[in-house]
Structure formats: C-alpha cells, structure tokens
C-alpha cells in the first residue's frame, strides 16, 4: 500500500494524566455540541485514566452522557458480560456504572453469542443504524494493532471474529489468573469500520508504546502495522505522553 496525504495531528503531553485530560476534553466538547453523539470507546490499561476523568467531570456536572450512545471496539469470544475479564465488565466497572449513559445504548459485542459471526454482523449493522461513530477512542498494541486488528488485517475489514496473536495473548494475560484463561478469539470492529468514524483519537502512554507509535505515525502505511492505516483518515489525533512520543522524528507539543 502506498503513502497517503494525511498525517495525524500529534499532541504530546507532560504526563499520562495530562493526556487523559486532553482526551476527556475532546469528548466533553463533542457532547456539548452534540448531546446525542455516538461515542467509540476502548478498553485496556491506557484509557482507564480517561474514564476516571469522564466520571469526575460527570460528578461535577460538567458533562452528561444522558442522550449519547456508545460502541466499544471489541470483546473476547466466549466471555459473558458478567465475566470479570470481559470488556463489558471492564466498561461497567470503569465507566458505565458511574455515569448517566443509558445501559441500552452502551454497546459492547456479546462475547457469549451462540453465533459469534452473526453477532459481528449485527454489531456492524448497529453502528451503521446509529448514524455512525462521531469520535472513536483507540489504544495501540506493541505490534501496531488497533482494536483486535492484528498485523495483516485488511484496510477495508469489517467487524468480525479474529484469532489473537500469541503476543497479544501474552500481553493480555496480565488481566487473567493465567495465560491459559485468555481467550484466543475475539469480535473486533474492522479497520474499515474504524476508518468510518468521523474523528479518531489514538491515546498512547509509556515508552513501551514508542516504537509502535512511531511506526504508525511516520513509517510506511501498511497492513503490517494496522495503526498506520489510520493515515487514510484526515481527522486523526494522536494524544501521547512524552515517553510514547519519544520515537517520533517530528513530535510537536
Ligand atoms: C482495547 C483494544 C486494544 C488496546 C491495545 C492497547 O479495546 O482494542 O487494541 O487498545 O491492546 O492496550 P493497553 O491500553 O492495555 O496497552
């Protein structure tokens, strides 16, 4: 795949807390302009500080999710919404149980659907019927994955069932009692699904993400680094702390 005209806007923050505040500002501004906005959300270690910031602002009366809806990126196949390691449980614990987002508009793929492929198709259609995602939050994997789109994922891929790489399984084992408990497949929004969001914000913190961030922002645009495919989109912002930005040739503050 050849290069494209777009470069992500890059915001480098002094700390991970400052990066979380910037992302929270983007969502708060969106919700003020468009209270019924469709929010794209992520799980993982990176966004937890952002969700703490959402909850704090909600409790202070600065932001309301009452008319909003949300779509999470992904869910493990085989885990029910009540499983403590499911992404649905994570979202309730970190955000949904603490703000006024209506439970029936807080969407996460059903990991325990009898037919996971059908669930993936249903999810893709639900995103389209909602009018599409206004602002999608992403993290980035060490291998450049976005959501569970591992290296080799097609630029036009849609929500589907995928196999997780050994590296991703090893990384995610920290959330489980043992590596054997980490599911090996997941339902994930596709790269093409993500690229249809009106705006995208990729949040990365910590030196261990610096290589993946540099490859995504400045390397070749290639399915080998799924996050680099975000450069097919004109409205992408990378919000980084100094450590995550340390591999960039051209970081601006
Ligand atoms: C989470 C997701 C993943 C993570 C990525 C980074 O919904 O889709 O792509 O964003 O693996 O994870 P953390 O933040 O734990 O480093």
Tab-separated table of C-alpha atoms and ligand atoms in Angstrom:
chain	number	residue	atom	x	y	z
A	1	UNK	CA	0.000	0.000	0.000
A	2	UNK	CA	1.365	3.455	-0.864
A	3	UNK	CA	1.570	6.514	1.335
A	4	UNK	CA	-1.385	8.871	1.678
A	5	UNK	CA	-1.644	12.641	2.098
A	6	UNK	CA	-2.694	12.553	5.728
A	7	UNK	CA	-0.513	12.918	8.800
A	8	UNK	CA	-2.114	12.540	12.209
A	9	UNK	CA	-2.257	15.606	14.407
A	10	UNK	CA	0.109	14.850	17.290
A	11	UNK	CA	-0.336	16.235	20.799
A	12	UNK	CA	2.460	15.471	23.260
A	13	UNK	CA	1.595	15.866	26.946
A	14	UNK	CA	3.799	16.128	30.033
A	15	UNK	CA	2.185	13.111	31.728
A	16	UNK	CA	-0.329	10.347	31.164
A	17	UNK	CA	-2.771	12.270	33.379
A	18	UNK	CA	-2.467	15.309	31.119
A	19	UNK	CA	-3.049	13.079	28.077
A	20	UNK	CA	-6.213	11.658	29.695
A	21	UNK	CA	-7.463	15.208	30.330
A	22	UNK	CA	-6.944	16.155	26.669
A	23	UNK	CA	-8.943	13.127	25.508
A	24	UNK	CA	-11.669	13.906	28.056
A	25	UNK	CA	-11.776	17.478	26.687
A	26	UNK	CA	-12.365	16.153	23.149
A	27	UNK	CA	-15.310	14.028	24.334
A	28	UNK	CA	-16.736	16.786	26.574
A	29	UNK	CA	-16.600	19.301	23.699
A	30	UNK	CA	-18.324	16.802	21.402
A	31	UNK	CA	-21.080	16.100	23.961
A	32	UNK	CA	-21.665	19.818	24.479
A	33	UNK	CA	-22.025	20.388	20.703
A	34	UNK	CA	-23.944	17.170	20.088
A	35	UNK	CA	-25.534	15.689	23.247
A	36	UNK	CA	-26.784	12.629	21.310
A	37	UNK	CA	-23.302	11.873	19.973
A	38	UNK	CA	-22.189	8.321	19.214
A	39	UNK	CA	-19.008	7.615	21.183
A	40	UNK	CA	-16.488	4.955	20.193
A	41	UNK	CA	-14.765	3.519	23.272
A	42	UNK	CA	-11.809	1.236	24.019
A	43	UNK	CA	-10.648	-0.970	26.883
A	44	UNK	CA	-7.181	-1.826	28.182
A	45	UNK	CA	-4.811	-0.192	30.632
A	46	UNK	CA	-4.403	3.039	28.654
A	47	UNK	CA	-7.923	4.548	28.770
A	48	UNK	CA	-8.635	3.967	32.482
A	49	UNK	CA	-7.327	7.437	33.457
A	50	UNK	CA	-9.527	8.948	30.740
A	51	UNK	CA	-12.592	7.151	32.121
A	52	UNK	CA	-11.739	8.397	35.644
A	53	UNK	CA	-11.713	11.876	34.145
A	54	UNK	CA	-15.115	11.296	32.442
A	55	UNK	CA	-16.573	10.169	35.793
A	56	UNK	CA	-15.078	13.134	37.666
A	57	UNK	CA	-16.468	15.599	35.139
A	58	UNK	CA	-19.883	13.907	35.193
A	59	UNK	CA	-19.973	14.043	39.006
A	60	UNK	CA	-19.102	17.733	38.883
A	61	UNK	CA	-21.941	18.336	36.422
A	62	UNK	CA	-19.566	19.330	33.604
A	63	UNK	CA	-20.605	16.603	31.179
A	64	UNK	CA	-23.666	14.435	30.596
A	65	UNK	CA	-23.955	11.212	28.616
A	66	UNK	CA	-27.752	11.071	29.041
A	67	UNK	CA	-28.551	11.349	25.320
A	68	UNK	CA	-25.350	9.737	24.000
A	69	UNK	CA	-24.745	6.188	22.849
A	70	UNK	CA	-21.505	4.247	22.729
A	71	UNK	CA	-19.895	1.387	20.855
A	72	UNK	CA	-16.878	-0.445	22.221
A	73	UNK	CA	-14.241	-1.722	19.849
A	74	UNK	CA	-14.128	-5.359	20.804
A	75	UNK	CA	-14.910	-8.265	23.109
A	76	UNK	CA	-13.434	-11.703	23.766
A	77	UNK	CA	-15.354	-14.604	22.260
A	78	UNK	CA	-16.564	-16.951	24.978
A	79	UNK	CA	-16.790	-14.465	27.856
A	80	UNK	CA	-20.218	-13.339	29.063
A	81	UNK	CA	-20.899	-9.717	30.019
A	82	UNK	CA	-20.613	-10.721	33.698
A	83	UNK	CA	-17.200	-12.366	33.371
A	84	UNK	CA	-14.747	-10.165	35.315
A	85	UNK	CA	-12.253	-10.184	32.425
A	86	UNK	CA	-14.818	-9.372	29.753
A	87	UNK	CA	-14.568	-5.950	28.185
A	88	UNK	CA	-18.229	-5.371	29.017
A	89	UNK	CA	-17.470	-5.878	32.718
A	90	UNK	CA	-14.430	-3.592	32.404
A	91	UNK	CA	-16.579	-0.834	30.912
A	92	UNK	CA	-19.204	-1.127	33.658
A	93	UNK	CA	-16.505	-1.038	36.300
A	94	UNK	CA	-14.618	1.935	34.865
A	95	UNK	CA	-17.368	3.992	33.244
A	96	UNK	CA	-20.891	2.748	32.599
A	97	UNK	CA	-21.860	2.207	36.267
A	98	UNK	CA	-20.728	5.707	37.199
A	99	UNK	CA	-22.249	7.997	34.551
A	100	UNK	CA	-25.715	8.648	33.099
A	101	UNK	CA	-25.144	6.754	29.828
A	102	UNK	CA	-28.236	4.605	29.277
A	103	UNK	CA	-27.427	0.885	29.583
A	104	UNK	CA	-29.403	0.064	26.444
A	105	UNK	CA	-27.311	2.479	24.394
A	106	UNK	CA	-23.919	1.312	25.765
A	107	UNK	CA	-22.958	-1.269	23.156
A	108	UNK	CA	-20.284	-3.949	23.508
A	109	UNK	CA	-20.255	-7.032	21.239
A	110	UNK	CA	-21.775	-10.059	23.019
A	111	UNK	CA	-18.865	-12.401	23.663
A	112	UNK	CA	-21.169	-15.280	24.526
A	113	UNK	CA	-23.445	-15.025	21.491
A	114	UNK	CA	-24.250	-18.512	20.181
A	115	UNK	CA	-23.136	-17.462	16.698
A	116	UNK	CA	-20.172	-15.079	17.019
A	117	UNK	CA	-20.049	-14.372	13.262
A	118	UNK	CA	-23.711	-13.348	13.276
A	119	UNK	CA	-23.067	-11.179	16.342
A	120	UNK	CA	-20.221	-9.430	14.496
A	121	UNK	CA	-22.525	-8.695	11.559
A	122	UNK	CA	-25.270	-7.471	13.895
A	123	UNK	CA	-22.782	-5.150	15.623
A	124	UNK	CA	-21.568	-3.665	12.354
A	125	UNK	CA	-25.192	-3.002	11.354
A	126	UNK	CA	-25.982	-1.458	14.756
A	127	UNK	CA	-23.109	1.015	14.300
A	128	UNK	CA	-24.440	1.961	10.864
A	129	UNK	CA	-28.035	2.306	12.138
A	130	UNK	CA	-26.861	4.607	14.936
A	131	UNK	CA	-25.731	7.070	12.278
A	132	UNK	CA	-22.040	6.209	12.711
A	133	UNK	CA	-19.426	6.943	15.337
A	134	UNK	CA	-18.630	10.614	15.954
A	135	UNK	CA	-15.374	10.149	17.878
A	136	UNK	CA	-13.543	6.833	18.229
A	137	UNK	CA	-11.007	6.295	21.012
A	138	UNK	CA	-8.200	3.828	20.259
A	139	UNK	CA	-5.223	2.421	22.091
A	140	UNK	CA	-2.338	0.786	20.228
A	141	UNK	CA	-0.741	-2.619	20.693
A	142	UNK	CA	3.039	-3.129	20.742
A	143	UNK	CA	2.654	-4.763	17.341
A	144	UNK	CA	0.674	-1.796	15.998
A	145	UNK	CA	-2.730	-3.394	16.388
A	146	UNK	CA	-5.839	-1.260	16.763
A	147	UNK	CA	-8.810	-2.884	18.446
A	148	UNK	CA	-8.023	-6.579	17.752
A	149	UNK	CA	-6.957	-5.889	14.170
A	150	UNK	CA	-3.631	-7.651	14.266
A	151	UNK	CA	-0.864	-7.151	11.661
A	152	UNK	CA	-2.138	-8.261	8.263
A	153	UNK	CA	-5.683	-7.004	8.865
A	154	UNK	CA	-7.163	-5.549	5.709
A	155	UNK	CA	-7.728	-1.812	5.395
A	156	UNK	CA	-11.360	-2.454	4.471
A	157	UNK	CA	-12.007	-5.146	7.120
A	158	UNK	CA	-15.334	-5.014	8.957
A	159	UNK	CA	-16.496	-6.173	12.378
A	160	UNK	CA	-15.647	-9.876	12.510
A	161	UNK	CA	-14.272	-12.761	14.550
A	162	UNK	CA	-10.459	-12.836	14.650
A	163	UNK	CA	-7.703	-15.017	16.117
A	164	UNK	CA	-5.466	-13.202	18.588
A	165	UNK	CA	-1.707	-13.373	18.098
A	166	UNK	CA	0.462	-15.103	20.704
A	167	UNK	CA	1.930	-11.680	21.552
A	168	UNK	CA	-1.487	-10.181	22.266
A	169	UNK	CA	-2.483	-13.218	24.316
A	170	UNK	CA	0.750	-12.882	26.338
A	171	UNK	CA	0.180	-9.144	26.864
A	172	UNK	CA	-3.411	-9.602	27.953
A	173	UNK	CA	-2.543	-12.448	30.327
A	174	UNK	CA	-1.834	-9.748	32.958
A	175	UNK	CA	-5.613	-9.313	33.338
A	176	UNK	CA	-6.237	-13.068	33.906
A	177	UNK	CA	-5.105	-15.553	36.599
A	178	UNK	CA	-3.147	-17.499	33.995
A	179	UNK	CA	-2.346	-17.323	30.290
A	180	UNK	CA	-4.450	-20.442	29.634
A	181	UNK	CA	-7.551	-18.468	30.572
A	182	UNK	CA	-7.021	-15.796	27.897
A	183	UNK	CA	-9.484	-16.395	25.050
A	184	UNK	CA	-7.831	-16.964	21.691
A	185	UNK	CA	-10.504	-15.304	19.552
A	186	UNK	CA	-12.406	-12.032	19.739
A	187	UNK	CA	-15.034	-9.976	17.954
A	188	UNK	CA	-13.490	-6.736	16.777
A	189	UNK	CA	-14.541	-3.724	14.753
A	190	UNK	CA	-12.612	-3.850	11.496
A	191	UNK	CA	-10.074	-1.317	10.267
A	192	UNK	CA	-12.645	-0.192	7.683
A	193	UNK	CA	-15.284	0.149	10.420
A	194	UNK	CA	-12.921	2.303	12.489
A	195	UNK	CA	-11.989	4.439	9.480
A	196	UNK	CA	-15.673	5.328	9.063
A	197	UNK	CA	-15.731	7.174	12.409
A	198	UNK	CA	-15.955	10.925	11.814
A	199	UNK	CA	-12.949	11.574	14.079
A	200	UNK	CA	-10.432	9.271	15.716
A	201	UNK	CA	-8.222	9.813	18.758
A	202	UNK	CA	-5.413	7.366	19.461
A	203	UNK	CA	-4.151	7.536	23.046
A	204	UNK	CA	-0.763	6.027	23.911
A	205	UNK	CA	1.312	6.373	27.053
A	206	UNK	CA	4.609	4.856	28.167
A	207	UNK	CA	7.950	4.172	26.495
A	208	UNK	CA	6.915	0.638	25.581
A	209	UNK	CA	4.493	2.130	23.012
A	210	UNK	CA	7.054	4.480	21.415
A	211	UNK	CA	8.098	2.132	18.581
A	212	UNK	CA	4.533	1.267	17.634
A	213	UNK	CA	3.556	4.949	17.740
A	214	UNK	CA	6.489	5.943	15.505
A	215	UNK	CA	5.715	3.156	13.037
A	216	UNK	CA	2.063	4.202	12.926
A	217	UNK	CA	2.683	7.933	12.550
A	218	UNK	CA	5.849	8.003	10.450
A	219	UNK	CA	6.515	4.559	8.983
A	220	UNK	CA	5.025	3.228	5.786
A	221	UNK	CA	1.274	2.928	5.565
A	222	UNK	CA	0.863	-0.811	5.570
A	223	UNK	CA	-1.405	-3.587	6.749
A	224	UNK	CA	1.690	-4.892	8.582
A	225	UNK	CA	1.129	-2.028	11.063
A	226	UNK	CA	-2.655	-1.670	11.339
A	227	UNK	CA	-2.425	1.689	13.174
A	228	UNK	CA	-0.576	3.170	10.173
A	229	UNK	CA	-3.788	2.639	8.164
A	230	UNK	CA	-5.293	5.467	10.230
A	231	UNK	CA	-3.400	7.765	7.843
A	232	UNK	CA	-6.127	7.023	5.304
A	233	UNK	CA	-8.304	9.269	7.513
A	234	UNK	CA	-7.988	13.058	7.594
A	235	UNK	CA	-9.222	13.611	11.174
A	236	UNK	CA	-6.929	11.574	13.403
A	237	UNK	CA	-5.259	12.899	16.553
A	238	UNK	CA	-2.559	11.017	18.457
A	239	UNK	CA	-2.530	12.064	22.129
A	240	UNK	CA	0.749	10.916	23.661
A	241	UNK	CA	2.795	11.365	26.789
A	242	UNK	CA	6.471	12.228	26.325
A	243	UNK	CA	7.561	8.606	26.688
A	244	UNK	CA	5.202	7.315	23.992
A	245	UNK	CA	6.281	10.183	21.706
A	246	UNK	CA	9.999	9.539	22.229
A	247	UNK	CA	10.432	7.536	18.992
A	248	UNK	CA	8.937	10.227	16.739
A	249	UNK	CA	11.198	12.239	14.445
A	250	UNK	CA	8.813	15.171	14.376
A	251	UNK	CA	6.869	15.425	17.623
A	252	UNK	CA	5.210	18.772	18.241
A	253	UNK	CA	3.905	19.883	21.622
B	1	LIG	C1	-8.913	-2.451	23.564
B	1	LIG	C2	-8.233	-2.711	22.320
B	1	LIG	C3	-6.754	-2.864	22.194
B	1	LIG	C4	-5.934	-1.982	23.135
B	1	LIG	C5	-4.437	-2.200	22.936
B	1	LIG	C6	-3.637	-1.438	23.966
B	1	LIG	O1	-10.321	-2.324	23.382
B	1	LIG	O2	-8.904	-2.839	21.368
B	1	LIG	O3	-6.379	-2.615	20.872
B	1	LIG	O4	-6.263	-0.638	22.876
B	1	LIG	O5	-4.144	-3.557	23.049
B	1	LIG	O6	-3.917	-1.959	25.232
B	1	LIG	P1	-3.376	-1.277	26.555
B	1	LIG	O7	-4.084	0.027	26.694
B	1	LIG	O8	-3.758	-2.230	27.663
B	1	LIG	O9	-1.908	-1.122	26.390
